[in-house]
mmCIF file of C-alpha atoms and ligand atoms in Angstrom:
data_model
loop_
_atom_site.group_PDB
_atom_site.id
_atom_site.type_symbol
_atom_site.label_atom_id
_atom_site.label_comp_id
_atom_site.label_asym_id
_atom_site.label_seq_id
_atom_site.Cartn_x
_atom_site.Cartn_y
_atom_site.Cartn_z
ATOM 1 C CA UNK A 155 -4.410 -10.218 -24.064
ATOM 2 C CA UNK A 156 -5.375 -8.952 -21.004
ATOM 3 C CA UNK A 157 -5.244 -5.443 -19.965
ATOM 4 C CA UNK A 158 -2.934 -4.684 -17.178
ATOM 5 C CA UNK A 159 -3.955 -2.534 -13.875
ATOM 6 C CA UNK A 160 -1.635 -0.814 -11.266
ATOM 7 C CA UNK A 161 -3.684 -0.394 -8.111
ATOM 8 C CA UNK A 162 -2.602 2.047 -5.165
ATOM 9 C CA UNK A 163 -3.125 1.088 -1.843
ATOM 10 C CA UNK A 164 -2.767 4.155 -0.011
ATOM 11 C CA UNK A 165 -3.259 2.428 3.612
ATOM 12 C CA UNK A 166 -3.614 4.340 6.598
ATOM 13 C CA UNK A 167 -1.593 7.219 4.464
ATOM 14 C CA UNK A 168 -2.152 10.357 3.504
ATOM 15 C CA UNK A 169 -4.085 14.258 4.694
ATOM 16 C CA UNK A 170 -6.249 16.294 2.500
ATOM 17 C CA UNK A 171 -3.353 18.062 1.210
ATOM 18 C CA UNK A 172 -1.128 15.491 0.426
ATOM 19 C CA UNK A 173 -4.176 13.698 -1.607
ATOM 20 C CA UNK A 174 -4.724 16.841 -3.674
ATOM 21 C CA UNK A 175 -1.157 16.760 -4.728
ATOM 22 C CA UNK A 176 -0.526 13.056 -5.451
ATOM 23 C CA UNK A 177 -3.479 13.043 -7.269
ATOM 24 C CA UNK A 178 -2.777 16.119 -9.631
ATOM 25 C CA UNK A 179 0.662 14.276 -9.887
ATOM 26 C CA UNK A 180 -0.875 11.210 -11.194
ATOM 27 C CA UNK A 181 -3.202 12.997 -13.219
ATOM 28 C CA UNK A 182 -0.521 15.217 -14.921
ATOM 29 C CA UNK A 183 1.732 11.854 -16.015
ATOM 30 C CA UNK A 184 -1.638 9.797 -17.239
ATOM 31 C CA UNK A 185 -0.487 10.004 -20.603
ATOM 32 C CA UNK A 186 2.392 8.048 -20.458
ATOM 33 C CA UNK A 187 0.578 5.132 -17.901
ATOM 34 C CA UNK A 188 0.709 1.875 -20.509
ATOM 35 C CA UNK A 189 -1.737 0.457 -17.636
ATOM 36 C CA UNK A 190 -5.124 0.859 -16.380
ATOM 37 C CA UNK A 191 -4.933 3.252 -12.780
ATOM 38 C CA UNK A 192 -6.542 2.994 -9.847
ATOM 39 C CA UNK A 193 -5.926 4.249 -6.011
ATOM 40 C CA UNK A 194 -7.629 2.497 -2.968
ATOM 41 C CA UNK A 195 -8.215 5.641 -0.631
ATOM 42 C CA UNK A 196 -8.722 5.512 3.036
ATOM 43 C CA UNK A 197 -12.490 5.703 3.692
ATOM 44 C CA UNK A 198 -12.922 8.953 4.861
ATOM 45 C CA UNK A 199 -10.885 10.829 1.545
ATOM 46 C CA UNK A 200 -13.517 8.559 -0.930
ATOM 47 C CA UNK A 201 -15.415 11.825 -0.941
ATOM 48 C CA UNK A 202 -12.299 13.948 -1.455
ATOM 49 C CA UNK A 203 -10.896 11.454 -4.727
ATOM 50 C CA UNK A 204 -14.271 10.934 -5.999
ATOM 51 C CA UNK A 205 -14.430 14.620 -6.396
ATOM 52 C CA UNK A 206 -10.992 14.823 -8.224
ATOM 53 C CA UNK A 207 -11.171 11.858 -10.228
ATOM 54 C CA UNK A 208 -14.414 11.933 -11.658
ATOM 55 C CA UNK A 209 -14.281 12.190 -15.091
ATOM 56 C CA UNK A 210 -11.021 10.944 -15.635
ATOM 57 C CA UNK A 211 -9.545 7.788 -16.751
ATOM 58 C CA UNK A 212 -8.172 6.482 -12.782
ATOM 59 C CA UNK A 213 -10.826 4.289 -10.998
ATOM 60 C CA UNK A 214 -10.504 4.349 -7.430
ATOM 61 C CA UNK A 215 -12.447 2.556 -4.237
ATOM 62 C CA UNK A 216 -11.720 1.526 -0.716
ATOM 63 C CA UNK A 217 -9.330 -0.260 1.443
ATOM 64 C CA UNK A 218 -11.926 -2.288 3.165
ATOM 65 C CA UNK A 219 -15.612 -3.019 3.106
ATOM 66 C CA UNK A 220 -18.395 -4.221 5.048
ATOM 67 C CA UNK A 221 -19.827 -7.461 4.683
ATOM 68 C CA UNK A 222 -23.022 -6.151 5.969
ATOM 69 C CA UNK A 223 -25.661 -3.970 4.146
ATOM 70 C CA UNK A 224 -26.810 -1.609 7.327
ATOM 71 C CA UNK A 225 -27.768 -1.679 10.967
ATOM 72 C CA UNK A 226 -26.254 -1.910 14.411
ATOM 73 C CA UNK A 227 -22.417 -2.259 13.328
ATOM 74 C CA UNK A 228 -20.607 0.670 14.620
ATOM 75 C CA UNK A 229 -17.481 2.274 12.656
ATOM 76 C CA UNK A 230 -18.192 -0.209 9.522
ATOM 77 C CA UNK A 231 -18.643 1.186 5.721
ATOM 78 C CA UNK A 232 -21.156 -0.644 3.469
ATOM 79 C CA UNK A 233 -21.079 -1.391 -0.279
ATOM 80 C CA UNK A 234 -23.885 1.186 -0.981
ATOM 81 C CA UNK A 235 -22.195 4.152 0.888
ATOM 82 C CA UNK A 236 -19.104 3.464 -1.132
ATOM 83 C CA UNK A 237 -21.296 3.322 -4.424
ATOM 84 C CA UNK A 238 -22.677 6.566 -3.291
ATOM 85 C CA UNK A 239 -19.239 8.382 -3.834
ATOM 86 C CA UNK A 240 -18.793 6.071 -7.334
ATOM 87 C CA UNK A 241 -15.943 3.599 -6.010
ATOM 88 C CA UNK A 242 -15.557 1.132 -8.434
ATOM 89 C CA UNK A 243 -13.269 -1.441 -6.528
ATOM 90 C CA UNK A 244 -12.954 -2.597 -2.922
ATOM 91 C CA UNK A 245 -9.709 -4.566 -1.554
ATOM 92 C CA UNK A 246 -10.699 -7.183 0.456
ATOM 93 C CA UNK A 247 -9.012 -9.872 2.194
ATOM 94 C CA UNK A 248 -5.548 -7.893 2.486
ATOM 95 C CA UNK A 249 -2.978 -9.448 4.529
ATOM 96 C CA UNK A 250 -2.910 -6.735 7.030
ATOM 97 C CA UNK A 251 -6.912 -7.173 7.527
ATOM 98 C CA UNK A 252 -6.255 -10.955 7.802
ATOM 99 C CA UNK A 253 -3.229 -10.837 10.480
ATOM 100 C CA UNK A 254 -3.893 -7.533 12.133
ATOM 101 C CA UNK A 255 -7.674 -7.426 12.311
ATOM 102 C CA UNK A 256 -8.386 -10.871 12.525
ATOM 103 C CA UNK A 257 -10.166 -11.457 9.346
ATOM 104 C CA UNK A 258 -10.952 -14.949 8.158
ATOM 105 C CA UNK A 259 -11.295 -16.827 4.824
ATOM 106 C CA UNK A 260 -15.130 -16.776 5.530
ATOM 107 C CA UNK A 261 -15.057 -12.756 6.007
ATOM 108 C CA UNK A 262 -12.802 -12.197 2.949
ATOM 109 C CA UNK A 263 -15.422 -13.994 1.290
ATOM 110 C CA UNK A 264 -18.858 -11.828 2.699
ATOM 111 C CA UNK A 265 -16.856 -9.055 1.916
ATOM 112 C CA UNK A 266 -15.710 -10.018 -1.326
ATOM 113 C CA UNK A 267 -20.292 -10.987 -1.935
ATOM 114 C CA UNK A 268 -21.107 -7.846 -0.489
ATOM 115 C CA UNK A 269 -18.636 -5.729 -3.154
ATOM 116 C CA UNK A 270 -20.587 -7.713 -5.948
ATOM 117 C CA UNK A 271 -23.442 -7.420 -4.576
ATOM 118 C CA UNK A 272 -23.139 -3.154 -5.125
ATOM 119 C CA UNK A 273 -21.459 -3.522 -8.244
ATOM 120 C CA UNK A 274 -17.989 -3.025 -6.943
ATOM 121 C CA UNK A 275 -14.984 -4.975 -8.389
ATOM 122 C CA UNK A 276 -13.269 -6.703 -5.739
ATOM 123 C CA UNK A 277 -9.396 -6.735 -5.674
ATOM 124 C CA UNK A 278 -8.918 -10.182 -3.606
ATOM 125 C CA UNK A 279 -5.911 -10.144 -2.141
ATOM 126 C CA UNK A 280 -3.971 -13.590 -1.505
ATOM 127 C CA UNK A 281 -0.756 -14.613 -0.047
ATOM 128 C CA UNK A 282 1.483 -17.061 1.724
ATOM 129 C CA UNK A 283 3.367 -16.173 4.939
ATOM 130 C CA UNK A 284 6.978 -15.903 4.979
ATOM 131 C CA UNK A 285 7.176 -19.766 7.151
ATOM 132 C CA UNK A 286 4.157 -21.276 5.011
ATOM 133 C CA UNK A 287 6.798 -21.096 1.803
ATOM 134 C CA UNK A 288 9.638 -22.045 3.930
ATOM 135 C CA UNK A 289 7.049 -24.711 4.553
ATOM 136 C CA UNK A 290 6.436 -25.262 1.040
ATOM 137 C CA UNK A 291 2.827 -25.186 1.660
ATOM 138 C CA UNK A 292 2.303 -21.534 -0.484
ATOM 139 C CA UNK A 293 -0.120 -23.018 -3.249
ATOM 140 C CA UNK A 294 -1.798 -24.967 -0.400
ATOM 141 C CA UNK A 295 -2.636 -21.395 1.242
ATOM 142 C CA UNK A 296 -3.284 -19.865 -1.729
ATOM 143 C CA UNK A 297 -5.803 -22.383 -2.668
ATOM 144 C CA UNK A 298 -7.317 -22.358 0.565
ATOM 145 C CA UNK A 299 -7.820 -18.742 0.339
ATOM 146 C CA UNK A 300 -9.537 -19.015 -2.941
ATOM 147 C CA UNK A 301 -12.099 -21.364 -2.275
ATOM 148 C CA UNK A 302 -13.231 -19.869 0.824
ATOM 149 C CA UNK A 303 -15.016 -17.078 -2.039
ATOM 150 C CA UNK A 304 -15.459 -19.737 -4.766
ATOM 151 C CA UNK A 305 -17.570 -21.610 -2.221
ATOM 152 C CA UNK A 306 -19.770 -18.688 -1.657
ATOM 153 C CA UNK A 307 -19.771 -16.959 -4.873
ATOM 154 C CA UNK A 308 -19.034 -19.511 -7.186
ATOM 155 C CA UNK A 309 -16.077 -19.573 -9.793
ATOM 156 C CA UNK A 310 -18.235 -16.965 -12.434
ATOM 157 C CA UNK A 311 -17.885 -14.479 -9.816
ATOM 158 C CA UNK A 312 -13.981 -14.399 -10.122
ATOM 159 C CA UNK A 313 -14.608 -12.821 -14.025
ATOM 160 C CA UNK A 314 -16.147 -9.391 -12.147
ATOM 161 C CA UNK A 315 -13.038 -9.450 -9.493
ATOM 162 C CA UNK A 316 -9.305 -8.831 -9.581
ATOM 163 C CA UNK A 317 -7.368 -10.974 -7.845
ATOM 164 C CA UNK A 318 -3.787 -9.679 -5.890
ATOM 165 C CA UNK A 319 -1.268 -12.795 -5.096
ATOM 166 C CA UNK A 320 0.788 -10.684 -2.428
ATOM 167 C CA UNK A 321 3.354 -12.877 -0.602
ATOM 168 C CA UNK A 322 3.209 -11.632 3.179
ATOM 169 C CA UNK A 323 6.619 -11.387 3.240
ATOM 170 C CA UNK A 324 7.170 -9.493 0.014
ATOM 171 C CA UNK A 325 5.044 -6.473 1.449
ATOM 172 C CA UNK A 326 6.382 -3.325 2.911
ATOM 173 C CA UNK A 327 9.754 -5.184 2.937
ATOM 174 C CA UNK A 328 11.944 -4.297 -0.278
ATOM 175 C CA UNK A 329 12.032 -8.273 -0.759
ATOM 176 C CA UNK A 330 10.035 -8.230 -3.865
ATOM 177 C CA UNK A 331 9.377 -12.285 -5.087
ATOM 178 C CA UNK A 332 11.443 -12.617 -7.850
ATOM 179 C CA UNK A 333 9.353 -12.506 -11.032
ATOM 180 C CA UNK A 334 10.320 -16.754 -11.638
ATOM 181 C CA UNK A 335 8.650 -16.960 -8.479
ATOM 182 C CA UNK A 336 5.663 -14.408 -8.608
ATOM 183 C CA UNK A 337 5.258 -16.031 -12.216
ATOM 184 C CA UNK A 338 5.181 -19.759 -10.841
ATOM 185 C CA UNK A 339 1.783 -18.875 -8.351
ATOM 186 C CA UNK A 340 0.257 -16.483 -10.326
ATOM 187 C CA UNK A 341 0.451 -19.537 -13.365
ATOM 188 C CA UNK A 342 -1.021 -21.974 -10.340
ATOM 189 C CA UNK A 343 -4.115 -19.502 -10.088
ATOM 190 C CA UNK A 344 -5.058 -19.145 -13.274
ATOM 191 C CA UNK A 345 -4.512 -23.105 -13.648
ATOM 192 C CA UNK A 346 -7.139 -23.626 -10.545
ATOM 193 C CA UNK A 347 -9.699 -21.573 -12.119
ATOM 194 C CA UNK A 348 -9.241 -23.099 -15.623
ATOM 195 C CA UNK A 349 -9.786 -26.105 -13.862
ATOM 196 C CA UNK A 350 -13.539 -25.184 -13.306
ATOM 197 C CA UNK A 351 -13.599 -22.512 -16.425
ATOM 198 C CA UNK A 352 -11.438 -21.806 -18.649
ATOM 199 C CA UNK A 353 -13.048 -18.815 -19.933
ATOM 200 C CA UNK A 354 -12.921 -16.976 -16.337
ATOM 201 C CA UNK A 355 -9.298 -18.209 -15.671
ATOM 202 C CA UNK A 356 -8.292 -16.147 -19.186
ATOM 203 C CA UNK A 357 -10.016 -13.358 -18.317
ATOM 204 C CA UNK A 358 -9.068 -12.860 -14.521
ATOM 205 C CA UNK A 359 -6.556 -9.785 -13.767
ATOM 206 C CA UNK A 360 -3.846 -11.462 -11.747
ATOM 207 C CA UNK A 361 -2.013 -8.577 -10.159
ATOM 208 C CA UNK A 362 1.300 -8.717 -8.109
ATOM 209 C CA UNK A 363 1.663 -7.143 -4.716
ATOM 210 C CA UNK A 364 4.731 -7.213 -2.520
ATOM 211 C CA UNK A 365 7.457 -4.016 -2.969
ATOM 212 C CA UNK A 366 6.947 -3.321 -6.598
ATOM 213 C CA UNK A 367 8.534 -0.075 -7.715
ATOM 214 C CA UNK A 368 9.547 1.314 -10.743
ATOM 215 C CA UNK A 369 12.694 -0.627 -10.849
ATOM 216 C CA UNK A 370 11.176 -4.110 -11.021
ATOM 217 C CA UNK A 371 7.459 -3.085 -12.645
ATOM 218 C CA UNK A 372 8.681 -4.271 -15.805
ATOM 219 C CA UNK A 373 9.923 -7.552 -15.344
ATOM 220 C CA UNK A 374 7.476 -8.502 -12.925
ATOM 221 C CA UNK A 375 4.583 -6.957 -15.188
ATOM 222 C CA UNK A 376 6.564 -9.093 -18.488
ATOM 223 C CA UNK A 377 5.472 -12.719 -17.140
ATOM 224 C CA UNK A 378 2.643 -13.724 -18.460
ATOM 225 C CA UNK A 379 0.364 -14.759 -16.123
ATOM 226 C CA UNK A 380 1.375 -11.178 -14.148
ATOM 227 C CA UNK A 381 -1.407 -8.351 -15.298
ATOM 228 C CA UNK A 382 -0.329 -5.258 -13.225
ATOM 229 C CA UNK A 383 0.209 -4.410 -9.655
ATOM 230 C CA UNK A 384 -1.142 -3.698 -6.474
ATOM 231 C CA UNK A 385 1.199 -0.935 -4.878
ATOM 232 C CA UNK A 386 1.697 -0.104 -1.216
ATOM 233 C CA UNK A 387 4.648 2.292 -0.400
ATOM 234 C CA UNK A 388 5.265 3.013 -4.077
ATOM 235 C CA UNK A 389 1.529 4.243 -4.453
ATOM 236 C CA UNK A 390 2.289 7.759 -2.242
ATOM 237 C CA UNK A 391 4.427 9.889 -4.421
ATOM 238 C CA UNK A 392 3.372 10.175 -8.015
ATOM 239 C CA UNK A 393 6.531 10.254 -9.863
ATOM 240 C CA UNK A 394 7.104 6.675 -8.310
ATOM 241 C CA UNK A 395 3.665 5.847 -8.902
ATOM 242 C CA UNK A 396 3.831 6.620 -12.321
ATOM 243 C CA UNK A 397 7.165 4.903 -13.127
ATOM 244 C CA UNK A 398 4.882 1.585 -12.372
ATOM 245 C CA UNK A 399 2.270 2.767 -14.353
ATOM 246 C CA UNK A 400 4.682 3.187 -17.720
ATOM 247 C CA UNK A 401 5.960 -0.398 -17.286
ATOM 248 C CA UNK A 402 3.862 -3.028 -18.469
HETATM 249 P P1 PGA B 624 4.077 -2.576 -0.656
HETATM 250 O O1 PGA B 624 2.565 -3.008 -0.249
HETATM 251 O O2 PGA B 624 4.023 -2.198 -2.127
HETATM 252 O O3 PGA B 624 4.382 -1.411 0.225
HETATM 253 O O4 PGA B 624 4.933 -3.770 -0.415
HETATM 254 C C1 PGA B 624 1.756 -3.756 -1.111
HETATM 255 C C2 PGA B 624 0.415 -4.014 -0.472
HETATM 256 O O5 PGA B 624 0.367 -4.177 0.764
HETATM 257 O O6 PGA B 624 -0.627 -4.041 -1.151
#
């Protein structure tokens, strides 16, 4: 069995004050969480979570990271300044990096080395646009998104990474995937990694992404190839946080 994990992904979210309180929230309902926690902070609060979660059970990291280690490249954050305020995970490749920022397969995958490469877990987010499944060509996307870091990294480096199937169209909409269809690609990942190992396709966290709230958590979270969440809008008030974090 594999453990579940809700993720927050706090975007461009969020003030000093605001942090202090969610964060109290979350930390007053841990308890009752049936999941492993973790929140994805906007860069420049890492020092501000680091300093309220450590010592406690939530994990936390970045939205983002650089694929390079230091030097001339202005506004970027590296993988040993985000070890230096104990992150544990880094998203990379999220949809909004990809569409809005202009990342690429090949920069989801440097990012996705350089996280390894400090000891961060990456949370590698995947996901077909709303006209590639209209297309019918979601598990070709997916796939293509996947090997981009297999190629680098090779498929071993998938058992020190979480990996986020987030349909683009599911995000910040209210359309969550139904949990059939969620189900259906997360059970084509973990088939394409057993393909080349078994042993890293069981072990894999397979998290869902795309309007989960504590409504749908628990079917969605039920399906067995679906090991927790990675929450957007659902991730800023702890009460709804927390209703995620009791399902699974
Ligand atoms: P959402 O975002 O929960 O607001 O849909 C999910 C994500 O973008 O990771």
């Amino acid at each position: 069995m594999r453990q579940t994990l809700v993720a927050g992904n706090w975007k461009l979210n969020g003030s000093k004050e605001s942090i202090k309180e969610l964060l109290a929230g979350i930390l007053d309902g841990m308890s009752e969480a049936k999941t492993d926690v973790a929140v994805c902070a906007p860069y420049i609060y890492l020092p501000l979570v680091d300093e309220l979660l450590s010592g406690s059970k939530i994990g936390y990291g970045s939205e983002s990271i650089s694929e390079h280690d230091s030097g001339a490249f202005t506004g970027e954050i590296s993988g040993s300044m985000l070890k230096d305020f104990n992150c544990q995970y880094a998203i990379v490749g999220h949809s909004e990096r990809r569409s809005l920022f202009g990342e690429k397969d090949a920069d989801t995958a440097n990012k996705f080395a350089a996280a390894r490469k400090y000891g961060l877990t990456p949370i590698l987010c995947v996901g077909e646009l709303l006209e590639e499944r209209e297309a019918g060509i979601t598990e070709e996307v997916v796939s293509r998104q996947l090997d981009a870091v297999i190629a680098l990294e090779g498929i071993a480096a998938l058992s020190d990474a979480v990996i986020a199937y987030e349909p683009v169209w599911a995000i910040g909409t209210g359309k969550t995937a139904s949990p059939e269809q969620a189900q259906e690609v997360h059970a084509f990942i973990r088939a394409k990694i057993a393909k080349r190992d078994t042993a890293v396709a069981e072990k894999v966290q397979i998290l869902y992404g795309g309007s989960v709230n504590g409504g749908n958590a628990d079917e969605l979270f039920a399906m067995e190839d679906i090991d927790g969440g990675l929450i957007g809008g659902a991730s800023l008030k702890a009460e709804d946080f927390l209703a995620i974090c009791k399902a699974g």
